[in-house]
Amino acid sequence: MTNVMTNIKTVLLGGLIAVGFAAQGEPAQAAETRTLTVAGGCFWCVEADFEKVKGVSEVVSGYTGGTTDNPTYKQVTGGNTGHYEAVQIMYDPEVVTRPQLLHMFLRSVDPLDAGGQFCDRGDSYRTAIFADGAAAEDAQQAVAAAEKDLGQDIVTPILPEQTFYEAEDYHQNYYKSDETRFTRFGIRTYAEAYKLYRDACQRDARVRQIWGEAAPFAGQ
C-alpha cells in the first residue's frame, strides 16, 4: 500500500510540475500593432525617418485626405485631388507610444510652413496629423507642447482620418532601394537619388534651424 501511495504522489507531483512548466512556457500575448497616419512633406523622407524608430515595424507611403479614389502620384502632386503625401506608421505601443511618435513627428518637419515642406511646394506637401478620438486628443497635446517649445503657432492641422491609399510600389522603401533608374540626378540607384534630393532640399538644415538639438532625425 505504501508503494502504491508513493507512486500516486509521484505521478501527481510530476503532473503538477508539467502543468507549471507549460504555463511558464506560454508566450505572453503580443500587443496589437497600432497605426498612426501623418503627412510631413515628401513621404520618402518621413518613411526613412520613422523606420529608424525602435518599436516601429513598418512605414507605408501613400495618399490621404482627398476626394479622388485610388489616386496616382501624378494626380496627387498635380494638386487636383486634395490628397496629402502621407505615411502610415505601424508600431508596437509597448515599445513606443503614440505621444512619443507625435512628439518626434512635429520635430522632424517645419510645422510653421502652411504652403508645403522645404523645397516641395503645394497642397500635397503640407503637414497634417490624421486622427480621431483618443488619437486626436494626443495630437492636440503634442501640438500644444510644440507651440510652447517654439513660442510660435503650429500650422500643422489635426484632421479626421480618411481612406489611405498606398502609393505605387516604387515609392515604398525608396530611400534604401538599390534599383537603378534615370532620375533627376542622372542614372542612380533610388537610394542615391533620395540622399541627393534630401540634401538639395535642405530638409535637415531647416529642421535643425527650427528645433536644434530637439530634432530627432536631422543629420542621421
XYZ file of C-alpha atoms in Angstrom:
220
model
C 0.000 0.000 0.000
C 2.844 2.334 0.879
C 4.459 1.790 -2.519
C 1.134 2.412 -4.275
C 0.593 5.687 -2.405
C 4.165 6.746 -3.171
C 3.645 6.054 -6.867
C 0.391 8.044 -6.894
C 2.099 11.007 -5.190
C 4.954 10.843 -7.692
C 2.571 10.856 -10.634
C 0.560 13.762 -9.205
C 3.696 15.755 -8.439
C 5.036 15.131 -11.915
C 1.763 16.269 -13.417
C 1.761 19.487 -11.385
C 5.337 20.236 -12.420
C 4.469 19.631 -16.069
C 1.499 21.984 -15.826
C 3.713 24.598 -14.204
C 6.298 24.397 -16.970
C 3.584 24.529 -19.616
C 2.140 27.678 -18.069
C 5.572 29.310 -17.921
C 6.246 28.308 -21.495
C 3.190 30.027 -22.904
C 4.340 33.193 -24.679
C 2.894 36.476 -23.452
C 0.292 37.791 -25.838
C 1.877 40.422 -28.056
C 0.444 43.913 -28.047
C -1.735 44.707 -31.024
C 0.069 46.745 -33.682
C -1.314 50.256 -33.960
C -1.206 52.777 -36.793
C -0.520 56.492 -36.885
C -1.114 58.473 -40.093
C 0.809 61.702 -40.679
C 1.804 63.923 -43.596
C 5.210 65.555 -43.476
C 6.040 66.622 -46.990
C 7.934 64.101 -49.105
C 6.780 60.682 -47.917
C 10.153 59.107 -48.767
C 11.714 61.254 -46.045
C 9.079 60.548 -43.398
C 9.288 56.830 -44.138
C 13.093 56.905 -43.874
C 12.938 58.773 -40.555
C 10.389 56.640 -38.762
C 11.696 53.267 -39.871
C 14.678 54.097 -37.629
C 12.469 54.231 -34.523
C 12.567 51.248 -32.173
C 9.096 49.735 -31.934
C 8.085 50.773 -35.458
C 7.588 47.666 -37.563
C 6.755 49.273 -40.901
C 6.076 52.611 -42.548
C 3.945 52.728 -45.707
C 3.914 55.684 -48.104
C 0.605 56.740 -49.575
C -2.070 59.366 -50.049
C -4.925 60.522 -47.840
C -7.203 63.472 -47.172
C -8.512 63.895 -50.715
C -11.582 63.197 -52.798
C -10.334 61.008 -55.659
C -10.460 57.231 -55.318
C -7.180 55.392 -55.900
C -5.199 58.483 -56.894
C -1.866 58.262 -58.669
C 1.302 60.119 -57.736
C 0.912 62.319 -60.815
C -2.652 63.217 -59.879
C -1.792 63.972 -56.256
C 1.254 66.124 -56.992
C -0.729 67.862 -59.722
C -2.860 69.300 -56.933
C -6.252 68.262 -58.224
C -7.232 65.548 -55.747
C -6.876 67.238 -52.359
C -4.645 64.436 -51.089
C -1.577 64.778 -48.943
C 1.550 62.694 -49.408
C 1.333 60.767 -46.158
C 2.586 57.708 -44.336
C 1.079 55.120 -42.053
C 3.391 54.243 -39.171
C 2.805 50.754 -37.750
C 4.129 50.435 -34.214
C 4.119 48.367 -31.037
C 2.609 50.540 -28.264
C 4.505 48.563 -25.620
C 7.789 49.777 -27.143
C 6.961 53.254 -28.431
C 3.815 55.232 -27.656
C 1.647 57.396 -29.875
C 2.538 60.571 -27.901
C 6.229 59.779 -28.405
C 5.734 59.335 -32.150
C 3.748 62.568 -32.387
C 6.466 64.403 -30.458
C 9.081 63.116 -32.911
C 6.938 63.839 -35.939
C 6.396 67.511 -35.143
C 10.141 67.918 -34.568
C 11.006 66.248 -37.873
C 9.124 68.757 -40.050
C 8.647 72.506 -40.407
C 5.291 72.924 -38.612
C 5.389 76.672 -39.268
C 5.032 76.299 -43.055
C 1.478 76.101 -44.414
C 2.471 76.042 -48.074
C 4.420 72.794 -48.307
C 7.668 71.499 -46.900
C 11.185 72.678 -47.668
C 11.714 72.730 -51.458
C 8.424 70.914 -52.119
C 5.581 73.387 -52.523
C 1.864 72.871 -52.931
C -1.065 71.322 -51.105
C 0.100 67.713 -51.410
C 3.262 68.529 -49.442
C 1.575 70.184 -46.466
C 1.891 68.716 -42.988
C -1.028 67.162 -41.120
C -1.916 64.623 -38.464
C -4.866 62.357 -39.236
C -6.532 61.187 -36.051
C -9.856 60.644 -34.305
C -10.911 60.135 -30.702
C -8.093 59.493 -28.224
C -5.522 59.818 -31.004
C -6.803 63.320 -31.791
C -6.519 64.244 -28.109
C -2.909 63.028 -28.096
C -2.270 65.071 -31.234
C -3.747 68.207 -29.663
C -1.490 67.797 -26.651
C 1.526 67.225 -28.894
C 0.791 70.371 -30.912
C 0.310 72.410 -27.727
C 3.663 71.163 -26.396
C 5.383 72.022 -29.687
C 3.883 75.520 -29.659
C 5.115 76.015 -26.106
C 8.618 74.841 -27.035
C 8.816 77.126 -30.077
C 6.821 80.055 -28.734
C 5.009 80.156 -32.078
C 1.754 78.897 -33.557
C 1.885 75.485 -35.248
C 0.062 75.375 -38.590
C 0.027 71.567 -38.836
C -3.701 70.684 -38.647
C -5.284 67.695 -36.929
C -7.720 66.209 -39.440
C -10.193 63.304 -39.264
C -8.867 60.009 -40.540
C -9.789 59.273 -44.127
C -9.163 56.466 -46.577
C -5.446 55.830 -47.010
C -4.278 54.705 -50.446
C -0.886 53.048 -50.701
C 1.443 54.760 -53.136
C 2.901 52.984 -56.148
C 5.359 50.173 -55.418
C 8.463 52.125 -56.400
C 7.742 54.714 -53.699
C 7.886 52.098 -50.927
C 11.342 51.905 -49.328
C 12.607 54.304 -51.997
C 15.258 55.643 -49.639
C 17.040 52.288 -49.420
C 16.288 50.741 -52.809
C 19.236 49.634 -54.941
C 17.107 49.700 -58.100
C 18.842 51.803 -60.751
C 16.876 54.198 -62.936
C 17.261 57.522 -64.703
C 16.396 60.112 -62.038
C 16.527 63.889 -61.817
C 20.136 63.378 -60.723
C 21.035 61.168 -63.665
C 21.395 57.398 -63.631
C 21.375 56.495 -59.943
C 20.013 53.950 -57.550
C 16.883 55.189 -55.847
C 18.832 55.301 -52.570
C 21.476 57.560 -54.103
C 18.858 59.794 -55.710
C 16.983 60.030 -52.403
C 20.043 61.218 -50.492
C 20.885 63.799 -53.155
C 17.280 65.009 -53.139
C 17.117 65.295 -49.352
C 20.386 67.232 -49.233
C 19.385 69.543 -52.100
C 16.016 70.210 -50.481
C 17.814 71.224 -47.249
C 15.261 69.378 -45.177
C 17.619 68.549 -42.328
C 19.175 72.014 -42.290
C 15.781 73.671 -41.869
C 14.647 71.197 -39.222
C 17.836 71.824 -37.238
C 17.311 75.573 -37.625
C 13.840 75.292 -36.088
C 14.345 72.580 -33.499
C 18.063 72.469 -32.757
C 19.043 69.555 -30.555
C 15.380 68.524 -30.241
C 15.337 67.376 -33.896
C 15.271 63.562 -33.667
C 16.394 62.664 -37.179
C 18.202 65.594 -38.797
C 21.721 64.632 -39.738
C 21.298 60.890 -39.155
